[in-house]
C-alpha positions as semicolon CSV with decimal commas, in nm:
position;residue;x (nm);y (nm);z (nm)
1;M;-1,697;0,451;-1,079
2;S;-1,347;0,364;-0,979
3;L;-1,239;0,009;-0,880
4;S;-1,140;-0,082;-0,521
5;A;-0,771;-0,126;-0,478
6;R;-0,811;-0,499;-0,462
7;D;-1,014;-0,516;-0,791
8;A;-0,772;-0,276;-0,950
9;F;-0,492;-0,505;-0,848
10;R;-0,665;-0,808;-1,008
11;A;-0,735;-0,624;-1,330
12;E;-0,391;-0,463;-1,376
13;L;-0,207;-0,789;-1,282
14;T;-0,430;-0,968;-1,545
15;A;-0,314;-0,715;-1,798
16;V;0,055;-0,744;-1,694
17;A;0,031;-1,123;-1,718
18;G;-0,094;-1,090;-2,076
19;R;0,243;-0,925;-2,156
20;D;0,463;-1,127;-1,921
21;G;0,419;-1,511;-1,916
22;R;0,629;-1,537;-1,599
23;V;0,358;-1,370;-1,382
24;V;0,153;-1,611;-1,155
25;C;-0,122;-1,519;-0,917
26;L;-0,193;-1,719;-0,589
27;E;-0,480;-1,632;-0,350
28;T;-0,563;-1,767;-0,006
29;L;-0,932;-1,724;-0,096
30;P;-1,190;-1,966;-0,237
31;R;-1,186;-1,955;-0,618
32;D;-1,396;-1,666;-0,752
33;K;-1,581;-1,749;-1,070
34;D;-1,548;-1,381;-1,174
35;H;-1,180;-1,345;-1,109
36;P;-1,019;-1,179;-1,425
37;F;-0,684;-1,340;-1,380
38;A;-0,834;-1,690;-1,332
39;A;-1,044;-1,636;-1,650
40;A;-0,768;-1,500;-1,870
41;H;-0,474;-1,712;-1,735
42;P;-0,620;-2,025;-1,577
43;D;-0,296;-2,215;-1,595
44;R;-0,123;-1,949;-1,389
45;F;-0,384;-1,890;-1,118
46;F;-0,409;-2,086;-0,798
47;S;-0,672;-2,063;-0,521
48;L;-0,540;-2,201;-0,199
49;P;-0,773;-2,157;0,095
50;N;-0,678;-2,335;0,415
51;V;-0,315;-2,356;0,313
52;G;-0,002;-2,357;0,535
53;S;0,355;-2,417;0,449
54;V;0,254;-2,546;0,092
55;L;0,207;-2,191;-0,013
56;T;0,566;-2,096;0,068
57;Q;0,686;-2,419;-0,096
58;M;0,489;-2,332;-0,407
59;V;0,624;-1,978;-0,415
60;T;0,985;-2,110;-0,369
61;G;0,936;-2,360;-0,660
62;L;0,781;-2,111;-0,891
63;G;1,064;-1,866;-0,828
64;A;1,319;-2,129;-0,901
65;A;1,139;-2,216;-1,226
66;G;1,172;-1,854;-1,338
67;F;0,813;-1,735;-1,255
68;R;0,714;-1,423;-1,081
69;P;0,455;-1,511;-0,811
70;F;0,208;-1,254;-0,669
71;V;0,035;-1,380;-0,356
72;V;-0,289;-1,239;-0,203
73;V;-0,304;-1,322;0,169
74;T;-0,629;-1,255;0,341
75;S;-0,707;-1,224;0,708
76;G;-1,050;-1,378;0,670
77;A;-1,178;-1,683;0,873
78;E;-1,073;-1,934;0,609
79;V;-0,709;-1,876;0,677
80;R;-0,711;-1,797;1,060
81;T;-0,546;-2,130;1,122
82;T;-0,253;-2,057;0,893
83;A;-0,115;-1,751;1,082
84;P;-0,149;-1,492;0,799
85;R;0,134;-1,275;0,943
86;S;0,386;-1,562;0,913
87;L;0,259;-1,621;0,556
88;W;0,336;-1,257;0,465
89;R;0,690;-1,290;0,587
90;D;0,759;-1,635;0,452
91;C;0,622;-1,557;0,107
92;L;0,818;-1,227;0,088
93;E;1,129;-1,409;0,191
94;A;1,064;-1,674;-0,071
95;G;1,058;-1,396;-0,343
96;A;0,686;-1,327;-0,388
97;T;0,515;-0,995;-0,414
98;V;0,251;-1,012;-0,142
99;V;-0,084;-0,830;-0,113
100;V;-0,215;-0,788;0,241
101;P;-0,528;-0,629;0,377
102;P;-0,494;-0,290;0,554
103;E;-0,718;-0,371;0,853
104;N;-0,472;-0,616;1,021
105;F;-0,147;-0,504;0,859
106;P;-0,040;-0,260;1,136
107;D;0,043;-0,567;1,346
108;G;0,318;-0,656;1,096
109;Y;0,421;-0,303;0,988
110;D;0,753;-0,281;1,163
111;E;0,849;-0,631;1,064
112;V;0,788;-0,581;0,694
113;R;0,921;-0,231;0,691
114;R;1,260;-0,348;0,818
115;M;1,293;-0,638;0,569
116;P;1,588;-0,527;0,359
117;G;1,514;-0,454;-0,009
118;I;1,136;-0,500;0,022
119;P;0,940;-0,195;-0,098
120;L;0,628;-0,152;0,112
121;A;0,344;0,047;-0,068
122;M;0,001;0,153;0,040
123;P;-0,147;0,310;-0,281
124;C;-0,471;0,510;-0,290
125;G;-0,726;0,482;-0,565
126;E;-0,741;0,281;-0,889
127;Q;-0,496;0,456;-1,092
128;E;-0,231;0,473;-0,829
129;T;-0,277;0,095;-0,736
130;R;-0,243;0,005;-1,112
131;A;0,087;0,210;-1,129
132;V;0,224;0,040;-0,815
133;V;0,134;-0,306;-0,958
134;R;0,311;-0,227;-1,283
135;Q;0,616;-0,113;-1,086
136;A;0,627;-0,423;-0,887
137;A;0,595;-0,643;-1,193
138;R;0,879;-0,458;-1,352
139;S;1,104;-0,490;-1,051
140;A;1,329;-0,791;-0,975
141;R;1,248;-0,749;-0,608
142;P;0,941;-0,873;-0,417
143;H;0,714;-0,600;-0,294
144;C;0,453;-0,575;-0,010
145;L;0,131;-0,415;-0,121
146;V;-0,138;-0,296;0,122
147;L;-0,466;-0,300;-0,052
148;G;-0,828;-0,258;0,056
149;E;-1,158;-0,367;-0,073
150;R;-1,332;-0,019;-0,107
151;A;-1,291;0,242;-0,372
152;G;-1,017;0,490;-0,296
153;A;-1,022;0,865;-0,275
154;G;-1,016;0,896;-0,652
155;R;-0,693;1,085;-0,690
156;G;-0,705;0,997;-1,074
157;D;-0,360;1,138;-1,154
158;G;-0,257;0,829;-1,352
159;V;0,110;0,889;-1,284
160;E;0,372;0,622;-1,282
161;I;0,500;0,587;-0,931
162;G;0,867;0,630;-0,916
163;A;0,912;0,792;-0,570
164;P;0,773;0,757;-0,221
165;L;0,557;1,068;-0,284
166;S;0,298;1,039;-0,556
167;S;0,232;1,413;-0,536
168;L;0,414;1,710;-0,384
169;A;0,246;1,950;-0,613
170;L;-0,084;2,019;-0,434
171;G;0,014;2,345;-0,293
172;D;0,324;2,568;-0,309
173;P;0,587;2,473;-0,045
174;E;0,707;2,825;-0,032
175;A;0,350;2,967;0,033
176;A;0,203;2,700;0,244
177;C;0,206;2,755;0,624
178;A;0,134;2,391;0,691
179;R;0,100;2,073;0,482
180;L;-0,095;1,757;0,513
181;I;0,073;1,418;0,476
182;S;-0,183;1,147;0,387
183;V;-0,131;0,775;0,417
184;G;-0,366;0,510;0,275
185;E;-0,718;0,553;0,141
186;A;-0,871;0,682;0,479
187;G;-0,599;0,934;0,526
188;T;-0,621;1,064;0,176
189;R;-0,991;1,104;0,186
190;L;-0,956;1,316;0,503
191;A;-0,661;1,516;0,366
192;V;-0,862;1,591;0,038
193;A;-1,163;1,703;0,237
194;A;-0,956;1,925;0,460
195;R;-0,785;2,078;0,165
196;A;-1,119;2,152;0,008
197;A;-1,201;2,341;0,321
198;S;-0,878;2,518;0,323
199;P;-0,712;2,527;-0,020
200;G;-0,395;2,702;0,097
201;L;-0,279;2,397;0,268
202;G;-0,010;2,179;0,104
203;H;-0,071;1,817;0,056
204;A;0,191;1,536;0,012
205;H;0,062;1,177;-0,033
206;L;0,292;0,897;0,104
207;V;0,297;0,579;-0,124
208;Y;0,605;0,389;0,002
209;L;0,635;0,323;0,375
210;D;0,950;0,120;0,395
211;D;1,267;0,258;0,545
212;A;1,413;0,372;0,228
213;G;1,076;0,520;0,110
214;L;1,024;0,713;0,426
215;S;1,383;0,847;0,436
216;A;1,353;0,969;0,075
217;A;1,019;1,129;0,154
218;A;1,158;1,308;0,459
219;V;1,427;1,470;0,243
220;E;1,159;1,614;0,006
221;L;0,922;1,703;0,286
222;A;1,200;1,894;0,468
223;R;1,163;2,169;0,191
224;W;0,826;2,259;0,335
225;P;0,813;2,524;0,619
226;G;0,566;2,512;0,910
227;T;0,362;2,228;1,064
228;S;0,313;1,890;0,918
229;V;-0,019;1,710;0,990
230;V;-0,023;1,333;0,911
231;T;-0,360;1,180;0,827
232;A;-0,403;0,808;0,831
233;A;-0,625;0,527;0,966
234;P;-0,592;0,507;1,344
235;R;-0,375;0,188;1,359
236;M;-0,132;0,321;1,088
237;L;-0,096;0,670;1,233
238;D;0,131;0,610;1,531
239;P;0,398;0,409;1,348
240;V;0,407;0,652;1,055
241;L;0,429;0,950;1,287
242;R;0,704;0,781;1,482
243;E;0,912;0,724;1,168
244;L;0,866;1,069;1,023
245;R;0,941;1,237;1,344
246;S;1,262;1,046;1,378
247;R;1,365;1,158;1,029
248;M;1,264;1,517;1,066
249;P;1,408;1,628;1,406
250;G;1,311;1,970;1,518
251;R;1,005;1,981;1,296
252;A;0,646;1,985;1,405
253;V;0,491;1,664;1,293
254;L;0,130;1,618;1,427
255;G;-0,133;1,352;1,345
256;V;-0,500;1,324;1,314
257;P;-0,670;0,984;1,285
258;A;-0,899;0,934;0,992
259;G;-1,218;0,798;1,133
260;A;-1,587;0,839;1,044
261;G;-1,662;1,146;1,264
262;R;-1,775;1,472;1,105
263;G;-1,529;1,651;1,327
264;D;-1,226;1,505;1,150
265;V;-1,173;1,793;0,906
266;A;-1,203;2,046;1,188
267;Q;-0,941;1,856;1,391
268;V;-0,701;1,864;1,084
269;L;-0,756;2,241;1,033
270;A;-0,696;2,310;1,394
271;A;-0,368;2,097;1,400
272;A;-0,258;2,284;1,087
273;A;-0,328;2,624;1,252
274;G;-0,147;2,518;1,564
275;V;-0,460;2,538;1,781
């Protein structure tokens, strides 16, 4: 059973911190007695529910002291009074890598995407999440990671993520008449299901959604002929469609929201066929 993205983050960051004494974890959640990072590195873990500007001050101080802070910001009731969206921005600007939940993230997508030099990643599944965490830890730049609480689509490729596309090998671009472009866990589950029903479809999975990542992805995606069908959670679909269309003028880029209905796969196949 694969871990959820949030649990994979905790496990991988714990392992990374075992090799790098500069890594510090801060969470705006009540302390979890089963938190692996807290158990392994109690002197570098901070639980800060009901925090405000003190979190940003801590991040700034830790960075000045040579540490590498990773901050998990939740949208739960315990931090509603602290304006989570401003916390994301303030912690990123202070130099921390920030983990945010997907359910409320679209409200801040454009703001974070435009922050210069901030990679914005939405990995899918345990192995991809672990790879993104390792890359963020190796980087000298703060990252924004959008991670959910449920298990991902189980891509299981275990690759090191070094490009905005984690896979462009699922289908031959010369043979595919259409390709699916999946975003996030819900979008990837839908794309995998649609491709199981129609194996001839191509499938590219987007990992990095910042301006630099989307521009690099568009260059690779331009190699593919035919229609592109983006699958993503409803609130992420429109902004990603907008950005890809602006980077691939003259190309047919359609979108299908990844919901819970049984007709989702049929909608994807219809869009890919131009129906």
